């Protein structure tokens, strides 16, 4: 059933039709019967989805709106907002996942019947799955005991009598029938999508699409980082995340039904989404609460085996004035500027003796003077066990190399305490694809396992070292690994640079040989304008297939990003894990970035084939019998061609690929142009390689001269 009240923006229409936003603007100008706006603003109007879908079909812009796109547009156009819609979707999918016959029964009648019966059906599902969830119209106010989470529901008691904050509340409140009724058309569409994909992949797809569409609203923990943090805790039975966000950390440890999971977040919407995500992902009992963790702790009696936390960074209003006498500050009262050290002590307070906490921290916490007394006490008492410097790009903010702190609630004071310091900066990857996660994971876990087992590790210069605590207890108590690790051994720095120089010489010789011959002007009499066609016309004629980059895909598949295309590098990106069908590249495909105004078109070769097409990219797959790939790519790179096909906003340029032009030429003439374009591409690649080698040589010479490993003459 289609909801006539669902609205869609111009960007949504472009996604439905598989075109750029410029094409939608053209349709509005050129077609008098294009649907009129029903909402939004003058600069960002909204249209009725049903009217748009009917118009697209009537004008043969598409045969039918894909189910997943129709559901997505219903979700973003929900009258109560997309987050409320996601929560309602999660409720329905949980019922579909756990009791499909019940869903089939209550959804067989009218919308009003479904809205009336759904709360009661959810109550029966949630009683065994999520103790403490508020019943429809009856908010739960019972207290939790962390030692018996299966039988006792979530807590809402503030952490201390002095806290001035709203008490924590259960994350999920089963909606009443009137609140559910506007969502029923969406829920029916979601049920249809779940029949194709499954309940869990459907929720992950919609949640991932929402997070991707609102990147500034959420601070995410990437899956690889979440997996590493979970691995550092071992095999805990009870796990707490006091700043759960979207639930990535608890999802990384939720693979066993005998685990007990506890989550809290100050954002009620995030706490609710985490609870539903965990309920769909695992049979483990999951407790989730909404409330300010530092001011209104939902689990004051909990003693967990492990705490995983990606706390908010650099908060000033964390409760400094309200919590001066809080019993959690065993290692010192944090300064107003040290909110992260408040989270560290909260994590330690919620651990059993010997339990492990893994915290993601900004690097400044390791060295700020305002926190040196707390850091010193954490070291003296054996609570801080390891500091791991991650590569830049591991998590937001991606330009900063964040740290992992591994802490353990002391069950005894070590006789000769040491701290493990690890630096994984060498695993930083070129481009924006993130670090080399297999290398990071292997290095960190190998060092931690040895340290945890033996109390020390064999020193690896520049990588890992176990440092006696007494060595760190100076005036600064600086824990930054890079300042405490010996530099990596470079026994043959000069020989390595000699090899780089030899490769540069060879590349320069190759580049000179690939340089194009002198340009030969076309005689004026022969320079008549060739008949032109557009990419859009070729697509309609079947001479090529046009695909756009996705917003998710299967894990562990390399992603070709717009940066990779612009820089001419190998696929380096990642996309949120989802069940959305990815677009895989094939040899001979032509890939173009649509943002930024760069005149670039890349022909996919054997090394790049099989990668997932990333966001902000368009793929053109020519029919070899009709189009030569290099001919196509070469003409699409023309500056004037890009200029006429681009639209301009105040801060960005967007390319409408369908408007790009190329001449109508016979196959033999196409191949003649194609060979010339291929030769230019080889010359361009050689220039890039020469530039990279030159930068490497210059940097190596500077480093060698300044650290004394290379003589000045």
XYZ file of C-alpha atoms in Angstrom:
713
model
C 0.000 0.000 0.000
C 1.382 3.436 -0.959
C 1.081 6.297 1.506
C -0.187 9.377 -0.354
C 1.176 11.643 2.389
C 4.792 10.569 1.907
C 6.958 13.378 0.571
C 10.184 13.209 -1.428
C 12.815 15.848 -2.208
C 14.496 16.535 -5.539
C 17.466 14.466 -4.370
C 15.109 11.589 -3.645
C 13.534 11.869 -7.094
C 17.013 11.758 -8.639
C 17.784 8.584 -6.692
C 14.518 6.978 -7.772
C 15.158 7.711 -11.451
C 18.906 7.076 -11.386
C 19.778 10.589 -12.619
C 21.501 13.678 -11.282
C 19.665 16.479 -9.499
C 20.231 18.717 -12.512
C 18.004 16.387 -14.553
C 15.191 16.770 -12.006
C 15.523 20.561 -12.222
C 15.255 20.337 -16.004
C 12.126 18.204 -15.772
C 10.506 20.793 -13.507
C 11.272 23.570 -16.012
C 10.415 21.697 -19.200
C 7.307 19.734 -18.190
C 4.231 21.677 -17.211
C 2.656 18.555 -15.711
C 5.510 17.880 -13.292
C 4.051 17.512 -9.766
C 3.790 20.707 -7.749
C 5.583 20.979 -4.391
C 3.489 19.998 -1.387
C 5.947 21.034 1.322
C 9.533 21.864 2.140
C 10.998 25.266 1.342
C 11.479 27.363 -1.765
C 15.085 26.234 -2.105
C 14.398 22.615 -1.093
C 10.821 21.741 -2.064
C 9.139 18.429 -1.255
C 6.788 16.517 -3.555
C 4.176 13.818 -2.992
C 5.866 10.461 -3.616
C 2.748 8.922 -5.189
C 2.460 11.808 -7.682
C 6.171 11.646 -8.528
C 6.055 7.884 -9.061
C 3.043 8.202 -11.356
C 4.717 11.031 -13.347
C 7.935 9.048 -13.786
C 6.023 6.069 -15.129
C 3.897 8.213 -17.447
C 6.973 9.829 -18.961
C 8.867 6.520 -19.134
C 11.595 7.750 -16.838
C 11.468 4.361 -15.154
C 9.278 1.290 -15.307
C 8.709 0.972 -11.564
C 10.183 2.452 -8.410
C 12.319 -0.241 -6.725
C 10.815 -1.483 -3.490
C 13.809 -0.500 -1.371
C 13.710 3.067 -2.759
C 9.973 3.354 -2.181
C 10.399 2.216 1.421
C 13.312 4.599 1.928
C 11.331 7.558 0.619
C 8.424 6.650 2.885
C 10.830 6.555 5.825
C 12.472 9.943 5.170
C 9.059 11.468 4.497
C 7.486 10.189 7.718
C 5.476 12.981 9.409
C 7.266 12.404 12.732
C 10.725 12.291 11.175
C 13.009 9.496 9.977
C 14.295 8.504 13.442
C 10.804 7.848 14.788
C 10.093 5.970 11.571
C 13.239 3.849 12.065
C 12.189 2.965 15.602
C 8.721 1.924 14.434
C 10.324 -0.069 11.625
C 12.563 -1.799 14.164
C 9.533 -2.792 16.232
C 7.803 -4.330 13.234
C 10.927 -6.123 12.018
C 11.522 -7.572 15.480
C 8.032 -9.061 15.448
C 8.553 -10.343 11.882
C 11.904 -11.839 12.925
C 10.693 -13.520 16.121
C 7.048 -14.368 15.368
C 6.248 -14.176 11.651
C 2.829 -15.917 11.990
C 1.730 -13.237 14.465
C 2.736 -10.495 12.026
C 0.875 -12.184 9.180
C -2.237 -12.374 11.334
C -2.320 -8.790 12.605
C -1.334 -7.296 9.218
C -4.074 -9.088 7.290
C -6.744 -6.536 8.113
C -7.084 -2.773 7.996
C -4.423 -0.240 8.943
C -6.381 0.596 12.087
C -6.475 -3.073 13.114
C -2.720 -3.441 12.599
C -1.980 -0.318 14.660
C -4.299 -1.521 17.440
C -2.906 -5.078 17.673
C 0.801 -4.367 17.180
C 1.566 -2.986 20.704
C 0.161 -6.076 22.408
C 2.053 -8.399 20.074
C 5.271 -6.495 20.736
C 4.741 -6.729 24.494
C 4.736 -10.537 24.292
C 7.906 -10.567 22.190
C 9.818 -8.104 24.341
C 9.097 -9.586 27.769
C 11.685 -12.371 27.328
C 13.981 -10.417 24.986
C 14.322 -6.978 26.619
C 13.566 -6.954 30.320
C 12.566 -3.529 31.502
C 11.013 -2.233 28.290
C 8.122 0.085 29.044
C 4.719 -1.376 28.227
C 2.311 0.575 26.006
C 1.282 3.604 28.003
C 2.999 2.301 31.186
C 6.610 3.505 31.487
C 8.745 1.051 33.458
C 10.369 2.499 36.578
C 11.948 -0.547 38.174
C 15.606 -0.784 39.259
C 18.272 -3.033 37.742
C 20.866 -5.207 39.391
C 23.766 -5.786 37.047
C 24.378 -9.259 38.481
C 21.004 -10.574 37.283
C 20.208 -8.795 34.027
C 18.027 -11.559 32.651
C 15.390 -11.275 35.333
C 15.616 -7.686 36.524
C 14.832 -4.791 34.157
C 16.825 -1.689 33.315
C 17.531 1.073 35.803
C 16.615 4.725 35.895
C 18.232 5.852 39.174
C 20.742 8.743 39.057
C 24.340 7.891 39.844
C 24.579 10.190 42.881
C 22.236 12.264 45.062
C 23.923 15.433 43.791
C 23.312 14.785 40.112
C 21.117 17.433 38.508
C 19.797 15.605 35.485
C 16.738 13.783 34.247
C 16.890 10.184 35.526
C 17.729 7.502 33.007
C 14.744 5.731 31.472
C 14.310 2.498 29.511
C 15.378 3.063 25.917
C 12.269 1.533 24.365
C 8.718 2.574 25.023
C 6.247 0.477 23.029
C 4.224 2.998 21.010
C 0.469 3.197 21.354
C -1.917 2.596 18.458
C -2.444 6.330 17.654
C 1.349 6.843 17.441
C 1.739 3.805 15.176
C -1.101 4.533 12.769
C 0.824 7.048 10.552
C 3.607 4.447 10.184
C 1.439 1.542 9.048
C 1.894 2.089 5.262
C 5.655 2.197 5.849
C 5.542 -0.954 7.993
C 3.704 -2.849 5.269
C 6.367 -1.859 2.753
C 9.114 -2.837 5.194
C 7.494 -6.245 5.695
C 7.509 -6.748 1.924
C 11.183 -5.756 1.789
C 11.988 -8.098 4.700
C 10.394 -10.967 2.789
C 13.065 -10.410 0.110
C 16.082 -9.560 2.285
C 15.354 -10.764 5.812
C 14.427 -8.696 8.865
C 17.954 -7.986 10.115
C 19.457 -6.948 6.724
C 16.425 -4.736 6.089
C 16.949 -2.829 9.334
C 20.709 -2.537 8.736
C 20.054 -1.231 5.206
C 17.628 1.464 6.359
C 19.709 2.443 9.394
C 22.885 2.581 7.290
C 21.160 4.712 4.654
C 19.952 7.121 7.368
C 23.392 7.406 8.981
C 24.999 7.924 5.596
C 22.512 10.661 4.729
C 23.182 12.520 8.006
C 26.937 12.202 8.607
C 27.215 15.346 10.749
C 24.585 14.216 13.231
C 26.316 11.026 14.344
C 29.818 10.037 15.449
C 30.238 6.464 14.269
C 32.650 3.739 15.332
C 33.833 1.925 12.171
C 33.256 -1.864 12.199
C 36.958 -2.771 11.990
C 37.783 -0.581 14.970
C 34.811 -1.953 16.912
C 36.019 -5.485 16.193
C 39.525 -4.681 17.448
C 38.193 -3.114 20.653
C 35.948 -6.108 21.270
C 38.838 -8.537 20.689
C 40.940 -6.773 23.333
C 38.344 -7.649 26.006
C 38.634 -11.415 25.480
C 35.441 -13.399 26.096
C 33.434 -11.410 28.672
C 30.020 -12.582 29.843
C 28.687 -9.134 30.818
C 29.481 -6.097 28.655
C 28.571 -2.424 29.138
C 28.751 0.445 26.664
C 27.872 3.662 28.555
C 27.931 5.839 25.399
C 26.472 3.352 22.947
C 25.672 5.601 19.974
C 24.291 3.308 17.257
C 25.438 0.130 19.029
C 28.508 -0.741 16.933
C 30.655 -1.813 19.908
C 28.058 -4.064 21.515
C 27.175 -5.498 18.123
C 30.836 -6.526 17.804
C 30.603 -8.697 20.957
C 27.015 -9.903 20.586
C 27.852 -13.151 18.813
C 27.109 -15.379 21.814
C 23.626 -15.793 23.335
C 25.075 -16.297 26.851
C 26.427 -12.735 26.940
C 24.530 -10.007 28.771
C 24.639 -6.604 27.146
C 24.033 -3.197 28.741
C 23.828 0.077 26.831
C 23.157 3.716 27.674
C 23.209 6.914 25.657
C 22.171 10.478 26.378
C 20.228 10.507 23.098
C 16.926 8.614 23.499
C 16.751 7.987 19.754
C 20.216 6.399 19.664
C 19.492 4.282 22.730
C 16.298 3.023 21.087
C 18.028 2.234 17.792
C 20.796 0.395 19.656
C 18.264 -1.691 21.588
C 16.415 -2.692 18.424
C 19.640 -3.360 16.541
C 20.885 -5.668 19.279
C 17.521 -7.418 19.559
C 17.610 -8.202 15.837
C 21.281 -9.217 15.906
C 21.471 -11.518 18.923
C 19.476 -13.625 21.322
C 21.589 -12.269 24.184
C 19.600 -10.306 26.791
C 20.029 -6.626 26.004
C 19.342 -3.757 28.391
C 19.306 -0.231 27.010
C 18.633 3.039 28.802
C 18.398 6.678 27.761
C 20.030 9.277 29.978
C 23.182 11.242 30.721
C 25.562 8.488 31.888
C 27.812 10.644 34.066
C 24.947 12.497 35.758
C 22.299 9.753 35.710
C 23.955 6.343 35.571
C 21.464 3.653 34.635
C 23.540 0.806 36.119
C 24.993 1.940 39.477
C 25.199 -1.611 40.853
C 26.600 -3.242 37.706
C 29.996 -4.954 37.879
C 30.654 -5.946 34.272
C 33.361 -8.189 32.873
C 34.098 -5.614 30.180
C 33.334 -2.013 29.283
C 33.619 -0.798 25.691
C 33.282 2.929 25.142
C 33.677 5.559 22.439
C 32.886 8.575 24.634
C 32.125 12.097 23.413
C 35.340 14.087 23.085
C 36.194 17.509 24.545
C 32.965 18.069 26.461
C 32.925 20.987 28.893
C 29.419 20.421 30.235
C 29.958 16.861 31.480
C 28.913 17.495 35.090
C 32.007 18.994 36.681
C 29.973 21.314 38.930
C 27.429 18.654 39.912
C 29.623 15.618 40.584
C 32.470 16.914 42.762
C 31.889 14.273 45.483
C 30.956 11.373 43.239
C 32.442 8.081 44.530
C 33.539 7.127 41.008
C 36.520 9.499 41.133
C 38.864 6.978 42.768
C 41.863 8.322 40.860
C 41.198 12.038 41.242
C 38.522 14.607 40.422
C 38.737 15.358 36.666
C 39.237 18.940 35.571
C 36.499 20.634 33.602
C 38.586 20.128 30.451
C 39.149 16.412 31.145
C 35.767 14.879 30.372
C 37.482 11.814 28.883
C 39.129 11.026 32.238
C 35.678 11.168 33.848
C 34.542 8.505 31.360
C 37.640 6.427 32.101
C 36.848 6.421 35.837
C 33.185 5.684 35.196
C 34.236 2.640 33.149
C 36.548 1.426 35.934
C 33.784 1.897 38.499
C 31.447 -0.378 36.527
C 33.982 -3.232 36.205
C 34.376 -6.229 38.479
C 37.831 -6.720 39.931
C 40.056 -7.860 37.075
C 37.563 -6.692 34.428
C 38.788 -4.938 31.273
C 37.774 -1.626 29.716
C 38.752 -0.481 26.227
C 38.269 3.237 25.539
C 38.704 5.222 22.326
C 40.434 8.482 23.266
C 41.705 11.655 21.589
C 45.521 11.730 21.708
C 45.607 14.929 23.785
C 44.348 13.006 26.853
C 47.712 11.205 27.014
C 49.664 14.419 27.550
C 47.471 17.325 28.756
C 48.938 18.808 31.939
C 45.501 19.138 33.539
C 45.167 15.353 33.632
C 48.680 14.317 34.684
C 47.761 13.566 38.333
C 44.955 11.205 37.337
C 47.174 9.543 34.729
C 49.880 9.090 37.356
C 47.468 7.430 39.802
C 46.091 5.150 37.065
C 49.672 4.041 36.423
C 50.715 3.605 40.071
C 47.716 1.445 40.930
C 48.003 -0.701 37.803
C 44.674 0.382 36.274
C 46.065 1.588 32.946
C 47.550 -1.388 31.096
C 48.091 -0.241 27.509
C 47.982 2.787 25.217
C 47.704 2.110 21.487
C 48.223 4.884 18.946
C 45.958 4.187 15.951
C 46.703 5.326 12.406
C 45.069 8.485 11.104
C 41.762 7.612 9.471
C 40.764 4.930 11.996
C 37.675 6.831 13.241
C 36.202 10.346 13.215
C 37.833 12.839 13.224
C 39.726 11.034 10.478
C 42.621 13.493 10.347
C 43.629 12.745 13.966
C 45.489 9.552 15.026
C 43.313 8.484 17.972
C 44.379 6.295 20.905
C 42.985 3.163 22.505
C 43.347 2.872 26.269
C 43.142 -0.624 27.752
C 42.325 -0.519 31.464
C 41.816 -3.167 34.096
C 40.165 -2.732 37.474
C 43.000 -3.691 39.832
C 42.442 -6.780 41.944
C 45.954 -6.334 43.353
C 48.804 -3.847 42.943
C 51.478 -5.283 40.604
C 54.949 -5.684 42.139
C 56.800 -4.281 39.128
C 54.131 -2.564 37.016
C 54.705 -1.961 33.338
C 52.532 -0.421 30.628
C 52.303 -1.574 27.033
C 52.782 1.157 24.413
C 51.983 0.379 20.773
C 52.203 2.652 17.725
C 50.424 1.502 14.553
C 50.942 4.724 12.601
C 52.877 2.848 9.908
C 49.612 1.218 8.814
C 48.142 4.519 7.621
C 46.922 3.994 4.056
C 47.226 6.457 1.222
C 43.979 8.097 0.156
C 40.740 8.079 2.140
C 40.157 4.361 2.391
C 41.225 4.058 6.005
C 44.181 2.212 7.513
C 45.433 -1.305 6.823
C 43.136 -2.921 9.382
C 44.498 -6.490 9.135
C 47.977 -5.121 9.891
C 46.692 -2.975 12.767
C 44.711 -5.832 14.287
C 47.536 -8.376 14.068
C 50.117 -5.970 15.539
C 47.918 -4.831 18.442
C 46.537 -8.229 19.412
C 49.913 -9.973 19.190
C 51.480 -7.357 21.471
C 48.546 -7.314 23.906
C 48.264 -11.107 24.169
C 51.978 -11.413 24.970
C 51.850 -8.550 27.465
C 48.684 -9.825 29.132
C 50.208 -13.293 29.450
C 53.778 -12.451 30.494
C 53.602 -8.899 31.848
C 56.065 -7.646 29.226
C 56.798 -7.893 25.495
C 59.882 -8.092 23.391
C 60.724 -4.589 22.220
C 59.940 -3.757 18.590
C 61.471 -0.367 17.734
C 58.862 2.052 16.506
C 56.040 -0.455 17.116
C 55.722 -1.841 20.657
C 57.432 -1.722 24.048
C 56.492 -2.499 27.645
C 57.587 0.506 29.702
C 58.192 0.435 33.482
C 55.700 2.713 35.212
C 58.485 4.501 37.079
C 59.844 5.702 33.726
C 56.540 7.450 32.975
C 56.082 9.154 36.347
C 57.871 12.391 35.526
C 56.492 15.932 35.622
C 54.424 15.447 32.445
C 53.274 11.788 32.749
C 53.165 11.773 28.947
C 51.741 8.492 27.650
C 51.956 9.164 23.901
C 53.565 5.998 22.434
C 55.518 7.893 19.751
C 57.456 9.757 22.477
C 58.396 6.623 24.399
C 59.218 4.129 21.647
C 62.715 3.909 20.160
C 62.774 4.873 16.473
C 62.422 1.995 14.010
C 65.733 0.456 13.079
C 66.882 1.530 9.648
C 70.166 -0.266 9.091
C 70.267 0.532 5.398
C 68.621 3.914 4.995
C 71.107 4.999 2.343
C 70.668 1.725 0.434
C 66.887 2.100 0.489
C 67.121 5.628 -0.907
C 69.531 4.421 -3.578
C 66.862 1.935 -4.667
C 64.231 4.705 -4.730
C 66.586 6.835 -6.837
C 67.126 3.959 -9.294
C 63.360 3.437 -9.626
C 62.870 7.177 -10.142
C 65.527 7.239 -12.911
C 63.849 4.316 -14.663
C 60.392 5.919 -14.329
C 61.654 9.216 -15.728
C 63.146 7.410 -18.733
C 59.844 5.603 -19.264
C 57.938 8.871 -18.930
C 60.095 10.546 -21.546
C 59.431 7.670 -23.928
C 55.675 7.905 -23.355
C 55.489 11.669 -23.914
C 53.033 12.424 -26.736
C 54.489 13.553 -30.068
C 54.214 17.205 -31.105
C 50.615 18.224 -31.654
C 49.513 18.458 -35.271
C 46.801 21.073 -35.849
C 43.825 20.133 -37.997
C 43.605 22.161 -41.209
C 40.757 24.683 -41.064
C 39.060 23.094 -44.046
C 38.922 19.721 -42.222
C 37.880 20.984 -38.793
C 34.137 20.906 -39.336
C 31.986 20.098 -36.338
C 31.315 16.368 -35.927
C 27.762 15.163 -35.260
C 27.363 14.690 -31.496
C 25.363 12.438 -29.205
C 25.047 12.348 -25.426
C 25.591 9.693 -22.799
C 21.876 9.766 -22.038
C 20.992 9.048 -25.664
C 23.515 6.219 -25.825
C 22.074 4.706 -22.649
C 18.540 4.829 -24.047
C 19.769 3.225 -27.267
C 21.436 0.387 -25.372
C 24.985 1.303 -26.436
C 25.991 1.528 -22.773
C 24.666 0.821 -19.290
C 24.816 3.529 -16.623
C 25.110 2.706 -12.898
C 25.624 4.907 -9.832
C 27.737 4.175 -6.747
C 26.055 2.619 -3.735
C 25.676 3.425 -0.034
C 26.568 0.008 1.358
C 27.755 -3.422 0.421
C 29.221 -6.663 1.631
C 32.184 -6.516 3.969
C 35.802 -7.126 2.909
C 35.274 -6.023 -0.694
C 37.581 -3.178 -1.828
C 35.739 0.000 -2.789
C 36.783 2.307 -5.628
C 36.329 5.847 -4.285
C 36.156 9.179 -6.090
C 39.561 9.994 -4.578
C 41.008 6.787 -6.087
C 39.719 7.778 -9.516
C 41.078 11.305 -9.249
C 44.482 10.139 -7.944
C 44.791 7.095 -10.192
C 45.332 4.768 -7.207
C 44.061 1.295 -6.318
C 40.656 0.824 -4.624
C 41.063 1.999 -1.035
C 37.629 2.714 0.361
C 35.020 1.141 2.585
C 31.239 1.426 2.722
C 28.821 0.666 5.568
C 28.124 -3.054 5.734
C 24.652 -3.810 4.407
C 22.760 -6.219 2.231
C 22.356 -3.606 -0.485
C 23.458 -5.004 -3.826
C 26.838 -3.509 -4.683
C 27.855 -2.358 -8.184
C 31.001 -4.306 -9.124
C 33.376 -2.951 -11.741
C 34.400 -4.954 -14.819
C 37.308 -4.526 -17.266
C 36.422 -1.885 -19.849
C 34.035 0.056 -17.599
C 34.450 3.832 -17.598
C 34.161 5.486 -14.160
C 33.615 9.229 -13.557
C 33.373 11.305 -10.346
C 30.270 13.517 -10.254
C 31.432 15.998 -7.603
C 34.251 18.510 -7.541
C 34.512 19.598 -11.164
C 37.516 17.437 -12.104
C 37.749 16.371 -15.760
C 38.575 12.721 -15.097
C 37.336 9.467 -16.587
C 39.046 6.183 -15.717
C 38.939 2.950 -17.697
C 38.804 -0.044 -15.363
C 41.636 -2.522 -15.906
C 42.227 -6.045 -14.595
C 43.753 -4.787 -11.335
C 40.705 -2.635 -10.508
C 38.009 -5.005 -11.792
C 35.837 -6.553 -9.089
C 35.942 -3.520 -6.793
C 32.705 -2.000 -5.501
C 31.697 1.298 -7.074
C 31.822 3.933 -4.330
C 29.685 6.969 -3.636
C 29.741 10.007 -5.926
C 30.833 7.854 -8.872
C 29.023 6.905 -12.076
C 29.929 3.807 -14.076
C 29.398 3.540 -17.821
C 29.594 0.012 -19.275
C 29.847 0.343 -23.071
C 28.755 -2.343 -25.504
C 32.085 -3.258 -27.199
C 30.314 -3.705 -30.515
C 29.075 -0.110 -30.430
C 31.585 1.867 -28.353
C 35.318 1.725 -27.724
C 35.968 2.227 -23.981
C 39.068 4.415 -24.445
C 37.315 6.521 -27.101
C 34.420 7.037 -24.667
C 36.667 7.903 -21.718
C 38.841 10.263 -23.729
C 36.037 12.423 -25.088
C 34.318 12.526 -21.691
C 37.444 14.187 -20.247
C 37.190 17.305 -22.397
C 37.125 20.470 -20.296
C 34.451 22.151 -22.403
C 32.390 18.949 -22.292
C 32.475 18.925 -18.483
C 31.677 22.615 -18.274
C 28.476 22.341 -20.292
C 27.328 19.253 -18.350
C 27.987 20.645 -14.856
C 25.734 22.475 -12.446
C 27.087 24.803 -9.778
C 26.130 25.374 -6.155
C 27.711 27.827 -3.756
C 30.299 25.308 -2.572
C 30.325 22.429 -5.058
C 30.130 21.438 -8.704
C 28.036 18.467 -9.795
C 28.328 16.673 -13.121
C 25.234 15.443 -14.954
C 26.834 12.518 -16.776
C 23.838 12.049 -19.086
C 24.562 15.445 -20.686
C 28.192 14.666 -21.568
C 28.731 14.595 -25.328
C 30.863 12.607 -27.759
C 30.979 12.428 -31.555
C 29.231 9.813 -33.649
C 32.101 7.935 -35.291
C 32.551 4.610 -37.033
C 34.189 1.828 -34.954
C 37.516 2.073 -36.801
C 37.704 5.818 -36.185
C 36.745 5.283 -32.526
C 39.628 2.846 -32.093
C 42.064 5.307 -33.679
C 41.090 7.941 -31.117
C 41.031 5.289 -28.394
C 44.644 4.280 -28.977
C 45.748 7.887 -28.669
C 43.774 8.335 -25.450
C 45.228 5.090 -24.059
C 48.760 6.369 -24.745
C 47.962 9.645 -22.970
C 46.671 7.675 -19.971
C 49.928 5.666 -19.784
C 51.931 8.930 -19.894
C 49.781 10.398 -17.119
C 50.265 7.315 -14.908
C 54.037 7.466 -15.413
C 54.048 11.134 -14.401
C 52.132 10.291 -11.214
C 54.544 7.479 -10.333
C 57.534 9.760 -10.928
C 55.972 12.359 -8.635
C 55.378 9.796 -5.864
C 58.928 8.466 -6.093
C 60.324 11.987 -6.108
C 58.397 12.874 -2.929
C 59.600 9.650 -1.281
C 63.213 10.421 -2.195
C 63.043 14.004 -0.911
C 61.410 12.975 2.382
C 63.929 10.168 2.896
C 66.850 12.521 2.284
C 65.504 15.067 4.772
C 64.957 12.354 7.400
C 68.367 10.752 6.816
C 70.253 14.039 6.983
C 68.463 15.167 10.137
C 68.709 11.867 12.073
C 72.352 11.261 11.126
C 71.950 8.110 9.036
C 73.071 9.831 5.811
C 76.246 11.869 5.418
C 75.853 15.429 4.056
C 78.497 14.950 1.354
